[in-house]
Short mmCIF file of C-alpha atoms in Angstrom, two decimals:
data_model
loop_
_atom_site.label_atom_id
_atom_site.label_comp_id
_atom_site.label_asym_id
_atom_site.label_seq_id
_atom_site.Cartn_x
_atom_site.Cartn_y
_atom_site.Cartn_z
CA UNK A 638 20.13 11.01 21.32
CA UNK A 639 22.96 8.55 21.53
CA UNK A 640 24.06 9.07 17.93
CA UNK A 641 27.50 10.42 17.17
CA UNK A 642 27.85 13.36 14.81
CA UNK A 643 29.01 11.89 11.46
CA UNK A 644 32.37 13.64 11.62
CA UNK A 645 33.07 12.32 15.14
CA UNK A 646 33.20 8.65 14.08
CA UNK A 647 36.85 7.67 14.42
CA UNK A 648 37.18 4.15 15.83
CA UNK A 649 35.67 0.93 14.45
CA UNK A 650 33.72 0.49 17.70
CA UNK A 651 32.11 3.91 17.29
CA UNK A 652 31.19 3.10 13.70
CA UNK A 653 29.64 -0.28 14.64
CA UNK A 654 27.70 1.29 17.51
CA UNK A 655 26.48 4.03 15.17
CA UNK A 656 25.28 1.38 12.69
CA UNK A 657 23.35 -0.45 15.42
CA UNK A 658 21.80 2.78 16.70
CA UNK A 659 20.83 3.89 13.18
CA UNK A 660 19.28 0.47 12.51
CA UNK A 661 17.22 0.74 15.68
CA UNK A 662 16.20 4.28 14.80
CA UNK A 663 15.01 3.22 11.34
CA UNK A 664 13.02 0.31 12.84
CA UNK A 665 11.32 2.72 15.24
CA UNK A 666 10.51 5.20 12.45
CA UNK A 667 9.15 2.37 10.27
CA UNK A 668 7.00 1.06 13.15
CA UNK A 669 5.55 4.52 13.81
CA UNK A 670 4.88 5.09 10.11
CA UNK A 671 3.15 1.72 9.68
CA UNK A 672 0.98 2.36 12.75
CA UNK A 673 -0.04 5.77 11.43
CA UNK A 674 -0.64 4.34 7.94
CA UNK A 675 -2.87 1.55 9.28
CA UNK A 676 -4.86 4.08 11.30
CA UNK A 677 -5.39 6.30 8.25
CA UNK A 678 -6.35 3.30 6.08
CA UNK A 679 -8.96 2.12 8.58
CA UNK A 680 -10.35 5.65 8.82
CA UNK A 681 -10.65 5.83 5.03
CA UNK A 682 -12.35 2.42 4.90
CA UNK A 683 -14.88 3.59 7.49
CA UNK A 684 -15.61 6.76 5.52
CA UNK A 685 -16.02 4.85 2.25
CA UNK A 686 -18.43 2.46 4.00
CA UNK A 687 -20.46 5.42 5.29
CA UNK A 688 -20.67 6.90 1.79
CA UNK A 689 -21.77 3.55 0.36
CA UNK A 690 -24.51 3.27 3.00
CA UNK A 691 -25.75 6.75 2.12
CA UNK A 692 -25.63 5.89 -1.57
CA UNK A 693 -28.00 2.99 -0.97
CA UNK A 694 -30.55 5.40 0.51
CA UNK A 695 -29.94 7.92 -2.29
CA UNK A 696 -30.54 5.20 -4.87
CA UNK A 697 -33.82 4.26 -3.16
CA UNK A 698 -34.97 7.89 -3.21
CA UNK A 699 -33.98 8.32 -6.86
CA UNK A 700 -35.87 5.14 -7.76
CA UNK A 701 -39.00 6.46 -6.03
CA UNK A 702 -38.66 9.71 -7.97
CA UNK A 703 -38.00 7.87 -11.26
CA UNK A 704 -34.83 9.90 -11.64
CA UNK A 705 -31.71 8.80 -13.52
CA UNK A 706 -29.49 11.37 -11.79
CA UNK A 707 -25.86 10.38 -11.24
CA UNK A 708 -24.20 10.63 -7.84
CA UNK A 709 -20.74 10.05 -6.39
CA UNK A 710 -19.76 6.40 -5.99
CA UNK A 711 -16.45 5.92 -4.18
CA UNK A 712 -13.94 3.43 -5.48
CA UNK A 713 -10.45 2.38 -4.48
CA UNK A 714 -7.55 3.05 -6.78
CA UNK A 715 -5.13 0.14 -7.20
CA UNK A 716 -2.35 2.29 -5.70
CA UNK A 717 -4.31 2.73 -2.48
CA UNK A 718 -4.13 -0.95 -1.52
CA UNK A 719 -0.64 -1.95 -0.34
CA UNK A 720 -1.09 -5.64 -1.22
CA UNK A 721 -2.17 -4.73 -4.77
CA UNK A 722 0.83 -2.49 -5.40
CA UNK A 723 3.18 -5.44 -4.98
CA UNK A 724 1.11 -7.82 -7.14
CA UNK A 725 2.20 -8.18 -10.76
CA UNK A 726 -0.58 -8.93 -13.23
CA UNK A 727 -0.23 -10.56 -16.65
CA UNK A 728 -1.11 -7.26 -18.30
CA UNK A 729 1.99 -5.67 -16.74
CA UNK A 730 4.31 -8.31 -18.20
CA UNK A 731 5.83 -6.87 -21.37
CA UNK A 732 8.00 -9.85 -22.32
CA UNK A 733 7.82 -13.60 -21.99
CA UNK A 734 10.00 -15.40 -19.43
CA UNK A 735 13.05 -17.25 -20.72
CA UNK A 736 12.42 -20.85 -21.76
CA UNK A 737 15.06 -23.51 -22.12
CA UNK A 738 14.88 -26.12 -24.89
CA UNK A 739 13.71 -28.67 -22.33
CA UNK A 740 10.84 -26.44 -21.25
CA UNK A 741 9.79 -25.94 -24.89
CA UNK A 742 9.92 -29.68 -25.52
CA UNK A 743 7.83 -30.33 -22.40
CA UNK A 744 5.10 -28.03 -23.76
CA UNK A 745 4.82 -29.99 -27.01
#
């Protein structure tokens, strides 16, 4: 690679070039990771859909047999959805936001 060994950085130009190269390297790593992550997520979504389709047929069979047997029903955990990890719900808020006197008066 074009990176300098950390102990070889002597001049300001070498240090700036190293920063640019490291920034580009991190962007490339992030792009590869996100591509791999999206591929894995779509694969999991496909597998969950397949299981749900099979569950429909299993439920039909169990209904015909008048059976109340339980079977596996897949569900997504909130940590498995990237957009849900970054969403803050009211239940997660442990304290009220700061209110000025004007804001309190406006509520009344």
